[in-house]
mmCIF file of N, CA and C in Angstrom:
data_model
loop_
_atom_site.group_PDB
_atom_site.id
_atom_site.type_symbol
_atom_site.label_atom_id
_atom_site.label_comp_id
_atom_site.label_asym_id
_atom_site.label_seq_id
_atom_site.Cartn_x
_atom_site.Cartn_y
_atom_site.Cartn_z
ATOM 1 N N THR A 1 10.525 -6.413 -40.535
ATOM 2 C CA THR A 1 11.650 -6.047 -39.731
ATOM 3 C C THR A 1 11.969 -7.198 -38.936
ATOM 4 N N SER A 2 13.208 -7.592 -38.852
ATOM 5 C CA SER A 2 13.710 -8.596 -37.836
ATOM 6 C C SER A 2 14.505 -7.814 -36.864
ATOM 7 N N VAL A 3 14.491 -8.393 -35.579
ATOM 8 C CA VAL A 3 15.329 -7.875 -34.588
ATOM 9 C C VAL A 3 16.559 -8.884 -34.398
ATOM 10 N N LYS A 4 17.841 -8.257 -34.608
ATOM 11 C CA LYS A 4 18.929 -9.078 -34.560
ATOM 12 C C LYS A 4 19.785 -8.354 -33.475
ATOM 13 N N GLY A 5 19.969 -8.990 -32.408
ATOM 14 C CA GLY A 5 20.695 -8.468 -31.284
ATOM 15 C C GLY A 5 19.957 -7.224 -30.767
ATOM 16 N N ARG A 6 20.612 -6.117 -30.756
ATOM 17 C CA ARG A 6 19.889 -4.941 -30.310
ATOM 18 C C ARG A 6 19.624 -3.946 -31.346
ATOM 19 N N GLU A 7 19.982 -4.302 -32.673
ATOM 20 C CA GLU A 7 19.846 -3.420 -33.803
ATOM 21 C C GLU A 7 18.714 -4.149 -34.698
ATOM 22 N N MET A 8 17.846 -3.340 -35.301
ATOM 23 C CA MET A 8 16.818 -3.842 -36.167
ATOM 24 C C MET A 8 17.452 -3.704 -37.801
ATOM 25 N N GLU A 9 17.082 -4.721 -38.507
ATOM 26 C CA GLU A 9 17.554 -4.727 -39.845
ATOM 27 C C GLU A 9 16.258 -4.651 -40.773
ATOM 28 N N ASN A 10 16.485 -3.516 -41.602
ATOM 29 C CA ASN A 10 15.404 -3.254 -42.655
ATOM 30 C C ASN A 10 15.886 -3.771 -43.862
ATOM 31 N N PRO A 11 15.165 -4.627 -44.608
ATOM 32 C CA PRO A 11 15.716 -5.084 -45.936
ATOM 33 C C PRO A 11 15.951 -3.989 -46.932
ATOM 34 N N GLY A 12 17.295 -3.968 -47.392
ATOM 35 C CA GLY A 12 17.572 -2.843 -48.484
ATOM 36 C C GLY A 12 17.957 -1.369 -47.668
ATOM 37 N N LYS A 13 17.630 -1.376 -46.467
ATOM 38 C CA LYS A 13 17.971 -0.027 -45.900
ATOM 39 C C LYS A 13 19.087 -0.047 -44.722
ATOM 40 N N GLY A 14 19.573 -1.313 -44.600
ATOM 41 C CA GLY A 14 20.637 -1.400 -43.478
ATOM 42 C C GLY A 14 20.102 -1.597 -42.098
ATOM 43 N N LYS A 15 20.996 -1.278 -41.169
ATOM 44 C CA LYS A 15 20.628 -1.563 -39.795
ATOM 45 C C LYS A 15 20.189 -0.029 -39.232
ATOM 46 N N ARG A 16 19.314 -0.054 -38.150
ATOM 47 C CA ARG A 16 19.041 1.193 -37.568
ATOM 48 C C ARG A 16 18.850 0.864 -36.149
ATOM 49 N N ARG A 17 18.845 1.833 -35.232
ATOM 50 C CA ARG A 17 18.765 1.677 -33.813
ATOM 51 C C ARG A 17 17.212 1.703 -33.372
ATOM 52 N N SER A 18 16.881 1.043 -32.347
ATOM 53 C CA SER A 18 15.748 1.184 -31.707
ATOM 54 C C SER A 18 15.709 2.388 -30.860
ATOM 55 N N LEU A 19 14.270 2.744 -30.436
ATOM 56 C CA LEU A 19 13.973 3.742 -29.613
ATOM 57 C C LEU A 19 14.755 3.641 -28.156
ATOM 58 N N LEU A 20 14.872 2.229 -27.764
ATOM 59 C CA LEU A 20 15.530 2.045 -26.471
ATOM 60 C C LEU A 20 16.913 2.298 -26.527
ATOM 61 N N ASP A 21 17.733 2.182 -27.760
ATOM 62 C CA ASP A 21 19.054 2.355 -27.825
ATOM 63 C C ASP A 21 19.301 3.954 -27.668
ATOM 64 N N VAL A 22 18.295 4.705 -28.406
ATOM 65 C CA VAL A 22 18.417 6.109 -28.476
ATOM 66 C C VAL A 22 18.261 6.651 -27.037
ATOM 67 N N ILE A 23 17.321 6.216 -26.296
ATOM 68 C CA ILE A 23 17.127 6.579 -24.722
ATOM 69 C C ILE A 23 18.210 6.448 -23.999
ATOM 70 N N GLN A 24 18.760 5.179 -24.050
ATOM 71 C CA GLN A 24 20.001 4.669 -23.297
ATOM 72 C C GLN A 24 21.110 5.605 -23.539
ATOM 73 N N GLU A 25 21.359 5.859 -24.838
ATOM 74 C CA GLU A 25 22.500 6.700 -25.215
ATOM 75 C C GLU A 25 22.413 8.100 -24.579
ATOM 76 N N ILE A 26 21.192 8.629 -24.676
ATOM 77 C CA ILE A 26 20.698 10.111 -24.033
ATOM 78 C C ILE A 26 21.045 10.056 -22.541
ATOM 79 N N LEU A 27 20.641 8.835 -21.851
ATOM 80 C CA LEU A 27 20.783 8.812 -20.357
ATOM 81 C C LEU A 27 22.202 8.718 -20.108
ATOM 82 N N GLU A 28 23.065 7.889 -20.858
ATOM 83 C CA GLU A 28 24.475 7.727 -20.441
ATOM 84 C C GLU A 28 25.244 9.026 -20.790
ATOM 85 N N LYS A 29 24.834 9.802 -21.645
ATOM 86 C CA LYS A 29 25.495 11.222 -21.824
ATOM 87 C C LYS A 29 25.250 12.013 -20.633
ATOM 88 N N LYS A 30 24.143 11.952 -20.041
ATOM 89 C CA LYS A 30 23.806 12.620 -18.842
ATOM 90 C C LYS A 30 24.251 12.069 -17.684
ATOM 91 N N GLY A 31 24.905 10.919 -17.602
ATOM 92 C CA GLY A 31 25.434 10.329 -16.575
ATOM 93 C C GLY A 31 24.439 9.725 -15.617
ATOM 94 N N ARG A 32 23.355 9.324 -16.170
ATOM 95 C CA ARG A 32 22.315 8.624 -15.330
ATOM 96 C C ARG A 32 22.201 7.393 -15.633
ATOM 97 N N SER A 33 21.834 6.435 -14.624
ATOM 98 C CA SER A 33 21.544 5.164 -14.707
ATOM 99 C C SER A 33 20.536 4.874 -15.765
ATOM 100 N N THR A 34 20.821 3.871 -16.756
ATOM 101 C CA THR A 34 19.880 3.569 -17.732
ATOM 102 C C THR A 34 18.681 2.637 -17.412
ATOM 103 N N ILE A 35 18.999 1.659 -16.531
ATOM 104 C CA ILE A 35 17.904 0.856 -16.259
ATOM 105 C C ILE A 35 17.775 0.587 -14.690
ATOM 106 N N LEU A 36 16.657 0.855 -14.199
ATOM 107 C CA LEU A 36 16.425 0.547 -12.684
ATOM 108 C C LEU A 36 15.536 -0.660 -12.464
ATOM 109 N N CYS A 37 16.026 -1.446 -11.622
ATOM 110 C CA CYS A 37 15.315 -2.778 -11.235
ATOM 111 C C CYS A 37 14.716 -2.685 -9.895
ATOM 112 N N ARG A 38 13.418 -3.065 -9.829
ATOM 113 C CA ARG A 38 12.678 -3.055 -8.551
ATOM 114 C C ARG A 38 12.490 -4.592 -8.245
ATOM 115 N N LEU A 39 12.650 -5.136 -6.968
ATOM 116 C CA LEU A 39 12.511 -6.568 -6.641
ATOM 117 C C LEU A 39 11.785 -6.496 -5.370
ATOM 118 N N TYR A 40 10.863 -7.434 -5.293
ATOM 119 C CA TYR A 40 10.364 -7.781 -3.831
ATOM 120 C C TYR A 40 10.233 -9.265 -3.648
ATOM 121 N N PHE A 41 11.018 -9.635 -2.610
ATOM 122 C CA PHE A 41 11.134 -11.102 -2.365
ATOM 123 C C PHE A 41 10.641 -11.428 -0.981
ATOM 124 N N ALA A 42 10.272 -12.598 -0.792
ATOM 125 C CA ALA A 42 10.003 -13.026 0.604
ATOM 126 C C ALA A 42 10.786 -14.392 0.780
ATOM 127 N N ALA A 43 11.341 -14.796 1.994
ATOM 128 C CA ALA A 43 12.083 -15.975 2.209
ATOM 129 C C ALA A 43 11.800 -16.407 3.674
ATOM 130 N N SER A 44 11.967 -17.639 4.011
ATOM 131 C CA SER A 44 12.095 -18.127 5.249
ATOM 132 C C SER A 44 13.386 -17.939 5.864
ATOM 133 N N LEU A 45 13.500 -17.734 7.171
ATOM 134 C CA LEU A 45 14.860 -17.682 7.791
ATOM 135 C C LEU A 45 15.367 -19.118 7.955
ATOM 136 N N SER A 46 16.577 -19.356 7.906
ATOM 137 C CA SER A 46 17.142 -20.578 8.047
ATOM 138 C C SER A 46 17.326 -20.934 9.590
ATOM 139 N N ASP A 47 17.146 -22.127 9.740
ATOM 140 C CA ASP A 47 17.335 -22.651 11.364
ATOM 141 C C ASP A 47 18.853 -22.341 11.665
ATOM 142 N N ARG A 48 19.663 -22.140 10.961
ATOM 143 C CA ARG A 48 21.172 -22.001 11.250
ATOM 144 C C ARG A 48 21.290 -20.610 11.627
ATOM 145 N N LEU A 49 20.333 -19.732 11.318
ATOM 146 C CA LEU A 49 20.584 -18.184 11.777
ATOM 147 C C LEU A 49 20.050 -18.087 13.063
ATOM 148 N N THR A 50 20.974 -17.983 14.010
ATOM 149 C CA THR A 50 20.821 -17.740 15.425
ATOM 150 C C THR A 50 20.795 -16.404 15.837
ATOM 151 N N ASN A 51 21.431 -15.381 15.190
ATOM 152 C CA ASN A 51 21.431 -14.079 15.448
ATOM 153 C C ASN A 51 21.166 -13.229 14.277
ATOM 154 N N LYS A 52 19.856 -12.637 14.383
ATOM 155 C CA LYS A 52 19.539 -11.932 13.144
ATOM 156 C C LYS A 52 20.352 -10.730 12.826
ATOM 157 N N ARG A 53 21.230 -10.348 13.704
ATOM 158 C CA ARG A 53 22.074 -9.136 13.744
ATOM 159 C C ARG A 53 23.164 -9.439 12.503
ATOM 160 N N ASP A 54 23.472 -10.853 12.471
ATOM 161 C CA ASP A 54 24.514 -11.312 11.510
ATOM 162 C C ASP A 54 23.991 -11.097 10.083
ATOM 163 N N MET A 55 22.665 -11.294 9.817
ATOM 164 C CA MET A 55 22.025 -11.075 8.558
ATOM 165 C C MET A 55 22.143 -9.646 8.168
ATOM 166 N N ILE A 56 21.782 -8.758 9.111
ATOM 167 C CA ILE A 56 21.769 -7.259 8.867
ATOM 168 C C ILE A 56 23.175 -6.786 8.569
ATOM 169 N N THR A 57 24.261 -7.444 9.327
ATOM 170 C CA THR A 57 25.593 -7.123 9.043
ATOM 171 C C THR A 57 26.010 -7.511 7.690
ATOM 172 N N HIS A 58 25.755 -8.743 7.291
ATOM 173 C CA HIS A 58 26.045 -9.239 5.819
ATOM 174 C C HIS A 58 25.452 -8.226 4.805
ATOM 175 N N TYR A 59 24.155 -7.895 4.962
ATOM 176 C CA TYR A 59 23.722 -6.985 3.956
ATOM 177 C C TYR A 59 24.278 -5.597 3.826
ATOM 178 N N GLU A 60 24.736 -5.045 5.010
ATOM 179 C CA GLU A 60 25.514 -3.686 5.029
ATOM 180 C C GLU A 60 26.738 -4.079 4.309
ATOM 181 N N HIS A 61 27.454 -5.044 4.553
ATOM 182 C CA HIS A 61 28.726 -5.344 3.806
ATOM 183 C C HIS A 61 28.456 -5.473 2.295
ATOM 184 N N PHE A 62 27.444 -6.257 2.075
ATOM 185 C CA PHE A 62 27.137 -6.397 0.701
ATOM 186 C C PHE A 62 26.961 -5.180 -0.048
ATOM 187 N N PHE A 63 26.142 -4.242 0.498
ATOM 188 C CA PHE A 63 25.756 -3.070 -0.275
ATOM 189 C C PHE A 63 26.882 -2.058 -0.171
ATOM 190 N N GLU A 64 27.792 -2.188 0.657
ATOM 191 C CA GLU A 64 29.050 -1.382 0.717
ATOM 192 C C GLU A 64 29.723 -1.527 -0.533
ATOM 193 N N LYS A 65 29.817 -2.690 -1.139
ATOM 194 C CA LYS A 65 30.743 -2.976 -2.394
ATOM 195 C C LYS A 65 30.169 -2.352 -3.495
ATOM 196 N N TYR A 66 28.711 -2.027 -3.428
ATOM 197 C CA TYR A 66 28.132 -1.461 -4.714
ATOM 198 C C TYR A 66 27.789 0.025 -4.373
ATOM 199 N N LYS A 67 28.249 0.525 -3.244
ATOM 200 C CA LYS A 67 27.791 1.997 -2.842
ATOM 201 C C LYS A 67 27.952 2.942 -3.716
ATOM 202 N N GLY A 68 28.979 3.176 -4.608
ATOM 203 C CA GLY A 68 29.366 4.286 -5.496
ATOM 204 C C GLY A 68 28.467 4.267 -6.843
ATOM 205 N N GLU A 69 28.238 2.922 -7.323
ATOM 206 C CA GLU A 69 27.728 2.648 -8.606
ATOM 207 C C GLU A 69 26.262 2.433 -8.639
ATOM 208 N N SER A 70 25.594 2.095 -7.676
ATOM 209 C CA SER A 70 24.267 1.457 -7.816
ATOM 210 C C SER A 70 23.219 2.373 -7.438
ATOM 211 N N GLY A 71 23.268 3.265 -6.398
ATOM 212 C CA GLY A 71 22.330 4.019 -5.774
ATOM 213 C C GLY A 71 21.118 3.309 -5.315
ATOM 214 N N ALA A 72 21.410 2.010 -4.663
ATOM 215 C CA ALA A 72 20.459 1.050 -4.179
ATOM 216 C C ALA A 72 19.791 1.484 -2.949
ATOM 217 N N SER A 73 18.609 1.395 -2.955
ATOM 218 C CA SER A 73 17.620 1.714 -1.854
ATOM 219 C C SER A 73 16.735 0.651 -1.598
ATOM 220 N N GLY A 74 16.144 0.389 -0.296
ATOM 221 C CA GLY A 74 15.220 -0.421 -0.078
ATOM 222 C C GLY A 74 14.841 -0.773 1.329
ATOM 223 N N LEU A 75 14.263 -1.608 1.596
ATOM 224 C CA LEU A 75 13.650 -1.935 2.901
ATOM 225 C C LEU A 75 13.605 -3.522 3.192
ATOM 226 N N LEU A 76 14.222 -3.786 4.363
ATOM 227 C CA LEU A 76 14.416 -5.208 4.754
ATOM 228 C C LEU A 76 13.720 -5.286 6.076
ATOM 229 N N LEU A 77 12.653 -6.233 6.070
ATOM 230 C CA LEU A 77 11.857 -6.454 6.995
ATOM 231 C C LEU A 77 12.124 -7.828 7.660
ATOM 232 N N ILE A 78 12.523 -8.017 8.881
ATOM 233 C CA ILE A 78 12.979 -9.287 9.307
ATOM 234 C C ILE A 78 11.853 -9.703 10.355
ATOM 235 N N TYR A 79 11.233 -10.718 10.451
ATOM 236 C CA TYR A 79 10.369 -11.177 11.180
ATOM 237 C C TYR A 79 10.986 -12.530 11.887
ATOM 238 N N PRO A 80 10.206 -13.052 12.859
ATOM 239 C CA PRO A 80 10.707 -14.322 13.712
ATOM 240 C C PRO A 80 11.237 -15.389 12.690
ATOM 241 N N GLN A 81 10.201 -15.763 11.683
ATOM 242 C CA GLN A 81 10.495 -16.911 10.803
ATOM 243 C C GLN A 81 10.843 -16.425 9.415
ATOM 244 N N THR A 82 10.538 -15.321 9.007
ATOM 245 C CA THR A 82 10.713 -14.898 7.536
ATOM 246 C C THR A 82 11.262 -13.520 7.495
ATOM 247 N N CYS A 83 11.573 -13.278 6.171
ATOM 248 C CA CYS A 83 12.012 -11.752 5.875
ATOM 249 C C CYS A 83 11.190 -11.464 4.609
ATOM 250 N N CYS A 84 11.217 -10.099 4.403
ATOM 251 C CA CYS A 84 10.701 -9.519 3.002
ATOM 252 C C CYS A 84 11.702 -8.528 2.766
ATOM 253 N N HIS A 85 12.100 -8.421 1.537
ATOM 254 C CA HIS A 85 12.940 -7.204 0.970
ATOM 255 C C HIS A 85 12.501 -6.493 -0.265
ATOM 256 N N LEU A 86 12.379 -5.324 -0.094
ATOM 257 C CA LEU A 86 11.960 -4.631 -1.289
ATOM 258 C C LEU A 86 13.183 -3.866 -1.565
ATOM 259 N N LEU A 87 13.572 -3.962 -2.857
ATOM 260 C CA LEU A 87 14.977 -3.417 -3.281
ATOM 261 C C LEU A 87 14.816 -2.659 -4.723
ATOM 262 N N GLU A 88 15.376 -1.526 -4.797
ATOM 263 C CA GLU A 88 15.522 -0.676 -6.052
ATOM 264 C C GLU A 88 17.013 -0.657 -6.381
ATOM 265 N N SER A 89 17.492 -1.016 -7.504
ATOM 266 C CA SER A 89 18.841 -0.740 -7.817
ATOM 267 C C SER A 89 19.132 -0.989 -9.286
ATOM 268 N N SER A 90 20.344 -1.115 -9.663
ATOM 269 C CA SER A 90 20.802 -1.482 -10.941
ATOM 270 C C SER A 90 20.692 -3.112 -11.243
ATOM 271 N N PRO A 91 20.439 -3.346 -12.465
ATOM 272 C CA PRO A 91 20.545 -4.837 -12.787
ATOM 273 C C PRO A 91 21.626 -5.692 -12.077
ATOM 274 N N LYS A 92 22.784 -4.955 -12.234
ATOM 275 C CA LYS A 92 24.112 -5.766 -11.739
ATOM 276 C C LYS A 92 24.010 -5.994 -10.245
ATOM 277 N N VAL A 93 23.504 -5.138 -9.519
ATOM 278 C CA VAL A 93 23.353 -5.399 -8.024
ATOM 279 C C VAL A 93 22.178 -6.352 -7.758
ATOM 280 N N MET A 94 21.142 -6.251 -8.605
ATOM 281 C CA MET A 94 20.078 -7.159 -8.336
ATOM 282 C C MET A 94 20.538 -8.637 -8.539
ATOM 283 N N LEU A 95 21.090 -8.814 -9.655
ATOM 284 C CA LEU A 95 21.647 -10.173 -9.855
ATOM 285 C C LEU A 95 22.544 -10.713 -8.921
ATOM 286 N N SER A 96 23.458 -9.761 -8.541
ATOM 287 C CA SER A 96 24.434 -10.168 -7.577
ATOM 288 C C SER A 96 23.733 -10.610 -6.161
ATOM 289 N N LEU A 97 22.838 -10.022 -5.902
ATOM 290 C CA LEU A 97 22.059 -10.205 -4.631
ATOM 291 C C LEU A 97 21.304 -11.667 -4.708
ATOM 292 N N LEU A 98 20.718 -11.720 -5.804
ATOM 293 C CA LEU A 98 19.983 -13.080 -6.030
ATOM 294 C C LEU A 98 20.935 -14.193 -6.002
ATOM 295 N N LYS A 99 22.195 -14.020 -6.728
ATOM 296 C CA LYS A 99 23.145 -15.191 -6.572
ATOM 297 C C LYS A 99 23.689 -15.311 -5.147
ATOM 298 N N ASP A 100 23.852 -14.290 -4.459
ATOM 299 C CA ASP A 100 24.311 -14.359 -3.060
ATOM 300 C C ASP A 100 23.412 -15.066 -2.269
ATOM 301 N N MET A 101 21.976 -14.885 -2.491
ATOM 302 C CA MET A 101 21.103 -15.670 -1.809
ATOM 303 C C MET A 101 20.915 -17.169 -1.896
ATOM 304 N N VAL A 102 21.406 -17.438 -3.272
ATOM 305 C CA VAL A 102 21.236 -18.923 -3.667
ATOM 306 C C VAL A 102 22.507 -19.679 -3.430
ATOM 307 N N ASP A 103 23.561 -19.080 -3.712
ATOM 308 C CA ASP A 103 24.773 -19.910 -3.414
ATOM 309 C C ASP A 103 26.064 -19.065 -2.739
ATOM 310 N N GLY A 104 25.829 -17.949 -2.394
ATOM 311 C CA GLY A 104 26.855 -17.003 -1.705
ATOM 312 C C GLY A 104 26.778 -17.205 -0.243
ATOM 313 N N ASP A 105 27.272 -16.064 0.220
ATOM 314 C CA ASP A 105 27.422 -15.864 1.840
ATOM 315 C C ASP A 105 26.108 -15.679 2.502
ATOM 316 N N ALA A 106 24.874 -15.314 1.724
ATOM 317 C CA ALA A 106 23.774 -15.113 2.341
ATOM 318 C C ALA A 106 22.832 -16.380 2.428
ATOM 319 N N ALA A 107 23.298 -17.331 1.720
ATOM 320 C CA ALA A 107 22.674 -18.791 1.740
ATOM 321 C C ALA A 107 22.424 -19.364 3.059
ATOM 322 N N PRO A 108 23.391 -19.262 4.106
ATOM 323 C CA PRO A 108 22.987 -19.790 5.391
ATOM 324 C C PRO A 108 21.945 -19.076 6.071
ATOM 325 N N PHE A 109 21.592 -17.907 5.717
ATOM 326 C CA PHE A 109 20.458 -16.943 6.470
ATOM 327 C C PHE A 109 19.145 -17.205 5.871
ATOM 328 N N VAL A 110 18.941 -17.526 4.641
ATOM 329 C CA VAL A 110 17.455 -17.652 4.136
ATOM 330 C C VAL A 110 17.379 -18.988 3.319
ATOM 331 N N LYS A 111 16.239 -19.335 3.108
ATOM 332 C CA LYS A 111 15.757 -20.536 2.430
ATOM 333 C C LYS A 111 14.430 -20.334 1.846
ATOM 334 N N ASP A 112 14.118 -21.011 0.951
ATOM 335 C CA ASP A 112 12.829 -20.947 0.246
ATOM 336 C C ASP A 112 12.605 -19.531 -0.345
ATOM 337 N N VAL A 113 13.547 -18.858 -0.982
ATOM 338 C CA VAL A 113 13.187 -17.616 -1.501
ATOM 339 C C VAL A 113 12.318 -17.577 -2.590
ATOM 340 N N LYS A 114 11.362 -16.617 -2.586
ATOM 341 C CA LYS A 114 10.355 -16.476 -3.583
ATOM 342 C C LYS A 114 10.203 -15.000 -4.021
ATOM 343 N N VAL A 115 10.533 -14.823 -5.206
ATOM 344 C CA VAL A 115 10.324 -13.332 -5.882
ATOM 345 C C VAL A 115 8.870 -13.276 -6.023
ATOM 346 N N VAL A 116 8.439 -12.248 -5.514
ATOM 347 C CA VAL A 116 6.958 -11.841 -5.548
ATOM 348 C C VAL A 116 6.910 -10.893 -6.804
ATOM 349 N N TYR A 117 7.828 -9.914 -6.878
ATOM 350 C CA TYR A 117 7.668 -8.963 -7.878
ATOM 351 C C TYR A 117 8.964 -8.391 -8.347
ATOM 352 N N CYS A 118 9.182 -8.286 -9.705
ATOM 353 C CA CYS A 118 10.408 -7.906 -10.313
ATOM 354 C C CYS A 118 10.167 -6.984 -11.549
ATOM 355 N N THR A 119 10.753 -5.958 -11.751
ATOM 356 C CA THR A 119 10.349 -5.179 -12.911
ATOM 357 C C THR A 119 11.705 -4.408 -13.264
ATOM 358 N N GLU A 120 11.960 -3.993 -14.507
ATOM 359 C CA GLU A 120 12.829 -3.148 -14.943
ATOM 360 C C GLU A 120 12.179 -1.961 -15.572
ATOM 361 N N ASP A 121 12.811 -0.708 -15.367
ATOM 362 C CA ASP A 121 12.301 0.404 -15.805
ATOM 363 C C ASP A 121 13.385 1.393 -16.208
ATOM 364 N N ILE A 122 12.899 2.207 -17.294
ATOM 365 C CA ILE A 122 13.904 3.445 -17.606
ATOM 366 C C ILE A 122 13.542 4.570 -17.205
ATOM 367 N N PRO A 123 14.291 5.110 -16.172
ATOM 368 C CA PRO A 123 13.697 6.447 -15.384
ATOM 369 C C PRO A 123 13.713 7.566 -16.384
#
Protein backbone atom coordinates (compact mmCIF):
# COMPACT_ATOMS: atom_id res chain seq x y z
CA THR A 1 0.00 0.00 0.00
CA SER A 2 1.42 3.37 -0.94
CA VAL A 3 0.43 6.68 0.56
CA LYS A 4 -0.46 9.29 -2.02
CA GLY A 5 -1.48 12.64 -0.58
CA ARG A 6 -3.92 11.83 2.19
CA GLU A 7 -5.53 8.82 0.56
CA MET A 8 -4.11 5.34 0.36
CA GLU A 9 -4.02 3.43 -2.85
CA ASN A 10 -4.56 -0.32 -2.98
CA PRO A 11 -3.52 -2.08 -6.16
CA GLY A 12 -6.69 -3.26 -7.87
CA LYS A 13 -9.02 -1.95 -5.15
CA GLY A 14 -8.97 1.80 -5.77
CA LYS A 15 -8.48 4.50 -3.18
CA ARG A 16 -9.47 4.33 0.47
CA ARG A 17 -9.42 6.80 3.33
CA SER A 18 -7.13 6.50 6.32
CA LEU A 19 -8.34 6.32 9.92
CA LEU A 20 -7.13 9.90 10.42
CA ASP A 21 -9.40 11.05 7.57
CA VAL A 22 -12.38 9.33 9.20
CA ILE A 23 -11.68 10.82 12.63
CA GLN A 24 -11.25 14.33 11.20
CA GLU A 25 -14.51 14.01 9.28
CA ILE A 26 -16.41 12.96 12.42
CA LEU A 27 -14.94 15.82 14.45
CA GLU A 28 -15.74 18.36 11.73
CA LYS A 29 -19.37 17.22 11.70
CA LYS A 30 -19.49 17.80 15.46
CA GLY A 31 -18.02 21.27 14.99
CA ARG A 32 -14.89 20.49 16.97
CA SER A 33 -11.33 21.44 16.15
CA THR A 34 -9.62 18.59 14.41
CA ILE A 35 -6.03 19.22 15.44
CA LEU A 36 -4.70 20.84 18.58
CA CYS A 37 -1.09 22.02 18.81
CA ARG A 38 0.95 22.54 21.91
CA LEU A 39 4.09 24.64 21.81
CA TYR A 40 6.61 25.61 24.44
CA PHE A 41 9.32 28.07 23.51
CA ALA A 42 11.92 30.12 25.28
CA ALA A 43 13.51 33.32 23.99
CA SER A 44 15.80 36.11 25.04
CA LEU A 45 14.28 39.54 25.29
CA SER A 46 15.64 42.04 22.84
CA ASP A 47 17.70 44.99 24.03
CA ARG A 48 15.28 47.20 22.09
CA LEU A 49 12.43 46.17 24.41
CA THR A 50 12.35 48.96 26.98
CA ASN A 51 8.86 48.40 28.37
CA LYS A 52 7.64 44.82 28.85
CA ARG A 53 4.06 46.09 28.77
CA ASP A 54 4.56 46.71 25.02
CA MET A 55 5.15 42.98 24.53
CA ILE A 56 2.06 42.08 26.55
CA THR A 57 -0.08 44.51 24.58
CA HIS A 58 1.23 43.09 21.31
CA TYR A 59 0.26 39.54 22.28
CA GLU A 60 -3.17 40.67 23.46
CA HIS A 61 -3.81 42.23 20.04
CA PHE A 62 -2.33 39.21 18.26
CA PHE A 63 -4.70 36.76 19.96
CA GLU A 64 -7.70 39.06 19.49
CA LYS A 65 -7.40 38.40 15.73
CA TYR A 66 -7.95 34.68 16.34
CA LYS A 67 -10.36 34.90 19.26
CA GLY A 68 -13.37 33.25 17.59
CA GLU A 69 -11.69 30.42 15.75
CA SER A 70 -8.75 29.17 17.77
CA GLY A 71 -9.67 28.58 21.36
CA ALA A 72 -6.07 29.46 22.13
CA SER A 73 -4.90 29.30 25.70
CA GLY A 74 -1.54 29.50 27.31
CA LEU A 75 0.87 31.00 29.75
CA LEU A 76 3.45 33.70 29.00
CA LEU A 77 6.16 34.19 31.60
CA ILE A 78 8.31 37.29 31.21
CA TYR A 79 11.53 37.44 33.20
CA PRO A 80 14.12 40.25 33.23
CA GLN A 81 16.13 38.88 30.26
CA THR A 82 14.04 35.97 28.92
CA CYS A 83 10.50 34.81 28.31
CA CYS A 84 8.84 31.40 28.18
CA HIS A 85 5.55 30.75 26.43
CA LEU A 86 3.37 27.67 26.70
CA LEU A 87 0.61 27.78 24.09
CA GLU A 88 -2.22 25.47 23.06
CA SER A 89 -4.10 26.35 19.86
CA SER A 90 -4.89 25.41 16.29
CA PRO A 91 -2.03 24.91 13.80
CA LYS A 92 -3.02 28.12 12.01
CA VAL A 93 -2.54 30.24 15.13
CA MET A 94 0.68 28.43 16.02
CA LEU A 95 2.27 29.07 12.63
CA SER A 96 1.14 32.70 12.67
CA LEU A 97 2.73 33.19 16.07
CA LEU A 98 6.05 31.67 14.98
CA LYS A 99 6.11 33.78 11.81
CA ASP A 100 5.29 36.86 13.87
CA MET A 101 8.28 36.23 16.14
CA VAL A 102 10.70 35.70 13.27
CA ASP A 103 9.81 38.51 10.88
CA GLY A 104 6.62 40.12 12.12
CA ASP A 105 5.67 42.70 14.70
CA ALA A 106 7.02 40.62 17.63
CA ALA A 107 10.52 40.42 16.13
CA PRO A 108 11.69 43.58 17.98
CA PHE A 109 10.69 42.02 21.32
CA VAL A 110 12.41 38.64 21.19
CA LYS A 111 15.59 37.09 19.86
CA ASP A 112 17.16 33.64 19.94
CA VAL A 113 13.79 31.87 19.98
CA LYS A 114 14.15 28.17 20.81
CA VAL A 115 11.29 25.73 20.46
CA VAL A 116 11.55 23.38 23.42
CA TYR A 117 8.49 21.27 22.75
CA CYS A 118 5.92 21.05 19.98
CA THR A 119 3.21 18.48 19.39
CA GLU A 120 0.00 18.00 17.43
CA ASP A 121 -2.88 16.02 18.85
CA ILE A 122 -6.36 14.98 17.83
CA PRO A 123 -8.60 15.64 20.84
